[in-house]
Short mmCIF file of C-alpha atoms in Angstrom, two decimals:
data_model
loop_
_atom_site.label_atom_id
_atom_site.label_comp_id
_atom_site.label_asym_id
_atom_site.label_seq_id
_atom_site.Cartn_x
_atom_site.Cartn_y
_atom_site.Cartn_z
CA UNK A 1 -26.73 -27.62 20.50
CA UNK A 2 -27.33 -23.92 20.08
CA UNK A 3 -26.48 -21.34 22.63
CA UNK A 4 -29.47 -20.75 24.88
CA UNK A 5 -29.24 -17.06 24.15
CA UNK A 6 -30.06 -17.61 20.48
CA UNK A 7 -33.57 -16.23 20.42
CA UNK A 8 -34.20 -17.32 16.84
CA UNK A 9 -33.98 -20.99 17.79
CA UNK A 10 -37.04 -23.07 16.99
CA UNK A 11 -38.93 -24.20 20.07
CA UNK A 12 -37.69 -27.81 20.08
CA UNK A 13 -34.09 -26.70 19.88
CA UNK A 14 -34.62 -23.87 22.32
CA UNK A 15 -36.37 -25.95 24.90
CA UNK A 16 -33.57 -28.45 25.15
CA UNK A 17 -30.80 -25.93 24.80
CA UNK A 18 -32.48 -23.95 27.53
CA UNK A 19 -32.26 -26.90 29.84
CA UNK A 20 -35.87 -27.69 29.53
CA UNK A 21 -36.08 -31.19 28.45
CA UNK A 22 -35.37 -34.74 27.89
CA UNK A 23 -37.96 -37.19 27.73
CA UNK A 24 -40.37 -39.38 29.51
CA UNK A 25 -43.34 -41.33 30.41
CA UNK A 26 -44.92 -43.30 27.62
CA UNK A 27 -44.62 -47.00 27.00
CA UNK A 28 -42.14 -48.39 24.53
CA UNK A 29 -44.62 -47.99 21.74
CA UNK A 30 -42.02 -47.93 19.03
CA UNK A 31 -40.08 -51.02 19.79
CA UNK A 32 -40.72 -54.65 19.15
CA UNK A 33 -43.43 -56.19 21.25
CA UNK A 34 -45.51 -54.74 24.03
CA UNK A 35 -42.95 -55.83 26.61
CA UNK A 36 -40.38 -53.46 25.22
CA UNK A 37 -38.26 -56.13 23.50
CA UNK A 38 -36.56 -55.06 20.32
CA UNK A 39 -36.38 -57.00 17.10
CA UNK A 40 -32.59 -57.03 17.05
CA UNK A 41 -30.83 -60.23 16.12
CA UNK A 42 -28.04 -59.90 18.68
CA UNK A 43 -28.31 -62.42 21.55
CA UNK A 44 -25.17 -61.60 23.48
CA UNK A 45 -21.65 -60.81 22.41
CA UNK A 46 -20.81 -64.03 20.58
CA UNK A 47 -24.01 -64.23 18.56
CA UNK A 48 -23.96 -60.55 17.79
CA UNK A 49 -20.49 -60.75 16.26
CA UNK A 50 -21.20 -63.64 13.96
CA UNK A 51 -24.22 -63.07 11.78
CA UNK A 52 -26.59 -60.62 10.13
CA UNK A 53 -27.82 -57.74 12.22
CA UNK A 54 -31.17 -56.06 12.60
CA UNK A 55 -32.67 -53.62 15.02
CA UNK A 56 -36.11 -52.04 15.22
CA UNK A 57 -35.82 -48.52 16.57
CA UNK A 58 -38.31 -46.24 18.29
CA UNK A 59 -39.70 -45.04 14.95
CA UNK A 60 -40.72 -48.63 14.27
CA UNK A 61 -38.08 -48.71 11.54
CA UNK A 62 -36.03 -51.86 11.17
CA UNK A 63 -32.45 -51.65 9.95
CA UNK A 64 -31.08 -54.88 8.48
CA UNK A 65 -27.42 -55.43 7.62
CA UNK A 66 -25.35 -58.41 6.55
CA UNK A 67 -23.14 -58.00 9.58
CA UNK A 68 -23.03 -56.21 12.90
CA UNK A 69 -22.14 -52.55 12.28
CA UNK A 70 -18.44 -51.83 12.74
CA UNK A 71 -18.34 -48.21 11.61
CA UNK A 72 -20.82 -46.58 13.96
CA UNK A 73 -21.46 -42.84 13.99
CA UNK A 74 -23.55 -41.47 16.84
CA UNK A 75 -24.68 -38.43 18.72
CA UNK A 76 -22.07 -37.81 21.41
CA UNK A 77 -24.25 -38.88 24.33
CA UNK A 78 -25.21 -42.08 22.52
CA UNK A 79 -21.57 -42.83 21.80
CA UNK A 80 -20.81 -42.31 25.49
CA UNK A 81 -23.55 -44.74 26.52
CA UNK A 82 -22.41 -47.39 24.06
CA UNK A 83 -18.83 -46.95 25.28
CA UNK A 84 -19.94 -47.90 28.79
CA UNK A 85 -21.23 -51.16 27.33
CA UNK A 86 -18.04 -51.92 25.42
CA UNK A 87 -19.15 -50.66 22.00
CA UNK A 88 -16.79 -48.15 20.38
CA UNK A 89 -18.08 -45.65 17.82
CA UNK A 90 -15.94 -44.25 15.00
CA UNK A 91 -17.47 -40.79 14.77
CA UNK A 92 -19.65 -38.48 16.84
CA UNK A 93 -21.66 -35.31 16.39
CA UNK A 94 -22.86 -33.00 19.13
CA UNK A 95 -21.14 -31.44 22.16
CA UNK A 96 -17.88 -33.41 22.41
CA UNK A 97 -15.20 -30.93 23.45
CA UNK A 98 -15.40 -27.71 25.45
CA UNK A 99 -13.73 -24.51 24.28
CA UNK A 100 -10.57 -25.47 26.16
CA UNK A 101 -10.41 -28.84 24.40
CA UNK A 102 -11.53 -30.95 27.34
CA UNK A 103 -14.26 -33.59 27.00
CA UNK A 104 -17.75 -32.16 27.21
CA UNK A 105 -19.97 -33.47 29.99
CA UNK A 106 -21.99 -35.33 27.35
CA UNK A 107 -18.93 -37.28 26.21
CA UNK A 108 -18.85 -39.31 29.42
CA UNK A 109 -15.82 -41.58 29.65
CA UNK A 110 -15.16 -41.71 25.91
CA UNK A 111 -11.63 -40.90 24.80
CA UNK A 112 -12.58 -38.02 22.54
CA UNK A 113 -9.15 -38.10 20.90
CA UNK A 114 -10.03 -41.48 19.39
CA UNK A 115 -13.25 -40.48 17.64
CA UNK A 116 -13.82 -38.33 14.58
CA UNK A 117 -15.84 -35.28 15.55
CA UNK A 118 -18.21 -34.34 12.73
CA UNK A 119 -19.64 -31.33 14.52
CA UNK A 120 -19.34 -29.92 18.00
CA UNK A 121 -22.22 -27.43 18.03
CA UNK A 122 -25.80 -27.23 16.83
CA UNK A 123 -26.03 -27.20 13.02
CA UNK A 124 -22.53 -28.58 12.48
CA UNK A 125 -22.25 -31.87 10.63
CA UNK A 126 -19.36 -32.38 8.20
CA UNK A 127 -20.85 -34.64 5.57
CA UNK A 128 -17.56 -35.23 3.74
CA UNK A 129 -15.89 -36.48 6.92
CA UNK A 130 -18.95 -38.60 7.62
CA UNK A 131 -18.77 -40.21 4.18
CA UNK A 132 -15.04 -40.88 4.64
CA UNK A 133 -15.83 -43.00 7.68
CA UNK A 134 -17.83 -45.38 5.45
CA UNK A 135 -20.57 -45.50 8.11
CA UNK A 136 -22.61 -48.63 8.61
CA UNK A 137 -25.20 -46.90 10.78
CA UNK A 138 -25.96 -43.54 12.38
CA UNK A 139 -27.53 -43.50 15.84
CA UNK A 140 -29.10 -40.62 17.72
CA UNK A 141 -31.73 -39.83 20.31
CA UNK A 142 -35.11 -38.28 19.55
CA UNK A 143 -36.93 -35.54 21.45
CA UNK A 144 -40.23 -35.41 19.60
CA UNK A 145 -42.98 -37.70 18.38
CA UNK A 146 -42.01 -37.07 14.75
CA UNK A 147 -38.82 -39.10 15.08
CA UNK A 148 -36.42 -36.22 14.42
CA UNK A 149 -32.84 -37.37 14.97
CA UNK A 150 -31.22 -35.12 17.53
CA UNK A 151 -28.39 -32.93 16.23
CA UNK A 152 -28.80 -34.07 12.63
CA UNK A 153 -29.26 -30.74 10.80
CA UNK A 154 -32.59 -30.35 9.01
CA UNK A 155 -30.95 -28.74 6.01
CA UNK A 156 -28.65 -31.71 5.36
CA UNK A 157 -30.60 -34.62 6.81
CA UNK A 158 -31.53 -36.01 3.36
CA UNK A 159 -27.91 -36.11 2.20
CA UNK A 160 -26.86 -37.70 5.48
CA UNK A 161 -29.61 -40.32 5.19
CA UNK A 162 -28.29 -41.42 1.79
CA UNK A 163 -24.95 -42.49 3.26
CA UNK A 164 -26.13 -44.97 5.90
CA UNK A 165 -29.28 -46.20 7.63
CA UNK A 166 -30.17 -44.63 10.97
CA UNK A 167 -31.42 -45.76 14.37
CA UNK A 168 -33.34 -43.49 16.73
CA UNK A 169 -33.75 -44.05 20.47
CA UNK A 170 -36.58 -42.00 21.93
CA UNK A 171 -36.26 -39.92 25.07
CA UNK A 172 -39.59 -38.20 24.45
CA UNK A 173 -42.50 -38.53 26.85
CA UNK A 174 -41.23 -41.60 28.65
CA UNK A 175 -39.44 -42.35 31.89
CA UNK A 176 -35.72 -42.87 32.21
CA UNK A 177 -35.75 -46.67 32.78
CA UNK A 178 -37.50 -47.20 29.45
CA UNK A 179 -34.90 -45.31 27.47
CA UNK A 180 -32.13 -47.02 29.45
CA UNK A 181 -33.58 -50.40 28.54
CA UNK A 182 -33.72 -49.48 24.87
CA UNK A 183 -30.09 -48.39 24.87
CA UNK A 184 -29.21 -51.62 26.65
CA UNK A 185 -30.97 -53.62 23.93
CA UNK A 186 -29.20 -51.66 21.20
CA UNK A 187 -25.79 -52.10 22.83
CA UNK A 188 -26.41 -55.82 23.23
CA UNK A 189 -27.32 -56.16 19.55
CA UNK A 190 -24.08 -54.34 18.63
CA UNK A 191 -21.97 -56.82 20.56
CA UNK A 192 -21.78 -55.17 23.95
CA UNK A 193 -20.87 -57.41 26.85
CA UNK A 194 -23.98 -57.00 28.93
CA UNK A 195 -22.87 -59.66 31.40
CA UNK A 196 -19.65 -57.88 32.28
CA UNK A 197 -19.31 -57.36 36.03
CA UNK A 198 -19.14 -53.57 35.74
CA UNK A 199 -22.29 -53.52 33.61
CA UNK A 200 -24.40 -55.69 35.88
CA UNK A 201 -23.06 -53.89 38.95
CA UNK A 202 -24.04 -50.53 37.47
CA UNK A 203 -27.57 -51.75 36.83
CA UNK A 204 -27.85 -52.94 40.43
CA UNK A 205 -26.53 -49.61 41.70
CA UNK A 206 -29.14 -47.82 39.61
CA UNK A 207 -31.91 -49.88 41.17
CA UNK A 208 -30.55 -49.20 44.64
CA UNK A 209 -30.25 -45.48 43.90
CA UNK A 210 -33.86 -45.39 42.69
CA UNK A 211 -34.99 -47.01 45.95
CA UNK A 212 -32.96 -44.47 47.90
CA UNK A 213 -34.51 -41.55 46.04
CA UNK A 214 -38.00 -42.95 46.55
CA UNK A 215 -37.35 -43.23 50.29
CA UNK A 216 -35.87 -39.73 50.48
CA UNK A 217 -38.84 -38.24 48.65
CA UNK A 218 -41.26 -40.07 50.93
CA UNK A 219 -39.44 -38.79 54.00
CA UNK A 220 -39.44 -35.17 52.76
CA UNK A 221 -42.77 -34.71 50.93
CA UNK A 222 -42.84 -30.98 51.69
CA UNK A 223 -39.51 -30.20 50.03
CA UNK A 224 -40.15 -28.45 46.72
CA UNK A 225 -37.67 -28.97 43.87
CA UNK A 226 -37.28 -26.69 40.85
CA UNK A 227 -35.47 -27.64 37.63
CA UNK A 228 -33.83 -24.61 36.09
CA UNK A 229 -31.42 -23.45 33.41
CA UNK A 230 -29.66 -20.15 32.97
CA UNK A 231 -28.79 -17.84 30.09
CA UNK A 232 -27.66 -14.21 30.08
CA UNK A 233 -31.16 -12.85 29.65
CA UNK A 234 -33.49 -15.55 30.92
CA UNK A 235 -34.04 -18.21 33.53
CA UNK A 236 -35.90 -21.32 32.40
CA UNK A 237 -38.09 -23.41 34.70
CA UNK A 238 -38.75 -26.90 33.39
CA UNK A 239 -41.97 -28.79 33.89
CA UNK A 240 -41.75 -32.53 34.42
CA UNK A 241 -43.89 -33.50 31.45
CA UNK A 242 -41.87 -34.82 28.48
CA UNK A 243 -38.54 -34.84 30.37
CA UNK A 244 -37.03 -38.31 30.66
CA UNK A 245 -35.34 -37.61 33.99
CA UNK A 246 -37.90 -35.36 35.70
CA UNK A 247 -40.88 -37.54 34.90
CA UNK A 248 -39.09 -40.48 36.47
CA UNK A 249 -38.08 -38.51 39.55
CA UNK A 250 -41.69 -37.37 39.90
CA UNK A 251 -42.86 -40.99 39.64
CA UNK A 252 -40.50 -41.79 42.51
CA UNK A 253 -42.28 -39.18 44.60
CA UNK A 254 -40.21 -36.02 44.21
CA UNK A 255 -42.29 -32.85 44.65
CA UNK A 256 -41.54 -30.51 41.73
CA UNK A 257 -42.38 -26.94 40.86
CA UNK A 258 -44.75 -27.24 37.88
CA UNK A 259 -45.24 -24.18 35.66
CA UNK A 260 -48.79 -24.08 34.25
CA UNK A 261 -49.28 -25.27 30.70
CA UNK A 262 -50.14 -21.76 29.56
CA UNK A 263 -46.80 -20.50 30.86
CA UNK A 264 -44.91 -23.29 29.06
CA UNK A 265 -46.57 -22.67 25.71
CA UNK A 266 -43.69 -20.64 24.31
CA UNK A 267 -41.29 -23.38 25.34
CA UNK A 268 -43.09 -26.03 23.36
CA UNK A 269 -44.64 -27.41 26.52
CA UNK A 270 -41.28 -28.03 28.16
CA UNK A 271 -40.43 -24.93 30.15
CA UNK A 272 -41.35 -21.41 31.18
CA UNK A 273 -39.03 -18.48 30.45
CA UNK A 274 -38.58 -15.92 33.23
CA UNK A 275 -36.71 -12.66 33.28
CA UNK A 276 -34.08 -12.49 36.00
CA UNK A 277 -36.23 -9.89 37.75
CA UNK A 278 -38.94 -12.56 38.10
CA UNK A 279 -36.70 -15.49 38.98
CA UNK A 280 -38.39 -15.68 42.39
CA UNK A 281 -41.80 -16.43 40.88
CA UNK A 282 -41.75 -19.98 42.24
CA UNK A 283 -40.81 -21.04 45.73
CA UNK A 284 -38.30 -23.89 45.85
CA UNK A 285 -36.23 -25.54 48.55
CA UNK A 286 -33.86 -27.25 46.11
CA UNK A 287 -32.87 -26.03 42.66
CA UNK A 288 -31.53 -28.46 40.05
CA UNK A 289 -29.47 -26.60 37.45
CA UNK A 290 -28.69 -27.67 33.88
CA UNK A 291 -25.10 -28.95 33.71
CA UNK A 292 -24.61 -28.65 29.94
CA UNK A 293 -21.83 -26.47 28.55
CA UNK A 294 -24.36 -24.42 26.56
CA UNK A 295 -25.78 -22.97 29.79
CA UNK A 296 -24.45 -20.72 32.53
CA UNK A 297 -23.44 -22.70 35.60
CA UNK A 298 -24.55 -21.65 39.10
CA UNK A 299 -21.08 -20.49 40.17
CA UNK A 300 -21.03 -18.07 37.25
CA UNK A 301 -24.46 -16.51 37.80
CA UNK A 302 -23.97 -12.95 39.03
CA UNK A 303 -27.61 -11.81 39.09
CA UNK A 304 -28.56 -10.33 42.45
CA UNK A 305 -32.05 -11.83 42.25
CA UNK A 306 -30.52 -15.30 41.91
CA UNK A 307 -28.34 -14.85 44.96
CA UNK A 308 -31.37 -13.88 47.02
CA UNK A 309 -33.28 -17.10 46.33
CA UNK A 310 -33.74 -19.12 49.54
CA UNK A 311 -32.36 -22.31 48.00
CA UNK A 312 -29.28 -20.47 46.76
CA UNK A 313 -28.66 -18.79 50.11
CA UNK A 314 -29.03 -22.17 51.83
CA UNK A 315 -26.59 -23.87 49.45
CA UNK A 316 -29.31 -26.21 48.23
CA UNK A 317 -28.44 -26.06 44.53
CA UNK A 318 -27.45 -29.23 42.68
CA UNK A 319 -26.72 -30.21 39.09
CA UNK A 320 -29.09 -31.79 36.60
CA UNK A 321 -28.35 -33.56 33.32
CA UNK A 322 -31.29 -32.81 30.98
CA UNK A 323 -29.65 -35.03 28.35
CA UNK A 324 -28.59 -38.04 30.40
CA UNK A 325 -26.05 -40.47 29.01
CA UNK A 326 -28.24 -43.55 28.70
CA UNK A 327 -26.13 -46.07 30.55
CA UNK A 328 -26.92 -47.25 34.05
CA UNK A 329 -23.47 -46.21 35.24
CA UNK A 330 -23.96 -42.60 34.17
CA UNK A 331 -27.51 -42.37 35.49
CA UNK A 332 -26.72 -43.54 39.02
CA UNK A 333 -25.31 -40.11 40.01
CA UNK A 334 -28.48 -38.41 38.76
CA UNK A 335 -30.46 -40.32 41.36
CA UNK A 336 -27.96 -40.21 44.20
CA UNK A 337 -27.31 -36.48 43.86
CA UNK A 338 -31.01 -35.71 44.19
CA UNK A 339 -31.48 -38.27 46.96
CA UNK A 340 -28.63 -36.76 48.99
CA UNK A 341 -30.02 -33.27 48.47
CA UNK A 342 -33.45 -34.33 49.70
CA UNK A 343 -32.01 -36.16 52.70
CA UNK A 344 -30.07 -33.06 53.77
CA UNK A 345 -32.56 -30.40 52.67
CA UNK A 346 -34.18 -27.94 55.01
CA UNK A 347 -37.47 -26.21 54.26
CA UNK A 348 -36.36 -22.73 53.24
CA UNK A 349 -38.90 -21.49 50.70
#
């Protein structure tokens, strides 16, 4: 992912790097039947380990192999989600380690010392190392309707595609539960133990957290929430459309600041860019701030205009994960953090 201060970034890259996006809303148009079932051959751990494998991804492309993939290469966040379901990847690309060598937030619980990192920043993808892994499949998320694989560089995508088939899971214009279900189906087809106690418990906790957030939003309908992201020069306000987390939170009743479409035009429809002098354009009682390592975190923002915002002065600033790790375990905190903030929030804007 590029630095948010890279002004030459194309809009799709910029919008996500600026903390503007993840995906939402639409039905599972690209997968299997109209109930969202995939065409994978895996039917649980035992079956998945013993025969040919196939999976129809969110581009309506079916990958068929003689056996379940063993050498899996994935975008870091995908690898982290699969790890939670008991599926280990061999290589990853995308934010994996921070500058001090610690696991990036998008690496989840993965042991990053046990995976081959093909690229840690936007545009990095070491094809020779990828080939050496003898990959069976490459898996990534997708943030547009064109089926572009996230973090696979445009300039080398054709060479990469020649080495192994790919699977894309969409997080574009759909709500979080839909993408979670698709990742669940993929993990199951790859041999994940979806009946493991920790897996089923996490799914139940997610459902409970969603009910809690719905109740909190209903109890505090007047509390306005703003999703933001910070760079040196600009502050980005995300709209809920297209974002996999925000669209879901909105569906649960959360009252969001919504920049007009005309203001989001330069952000590809995802976000509005504000100068720090105009950071008070929208009134918000709670501010959700992008937690990715490519952005400036709230504790490090020194702008005087930021410190004067009512939500900041009231201590009503929480984190947001615009690129959620698509496992139920990792998405529970996204719901509970916002629910807690709403339950405790005072009207300050």
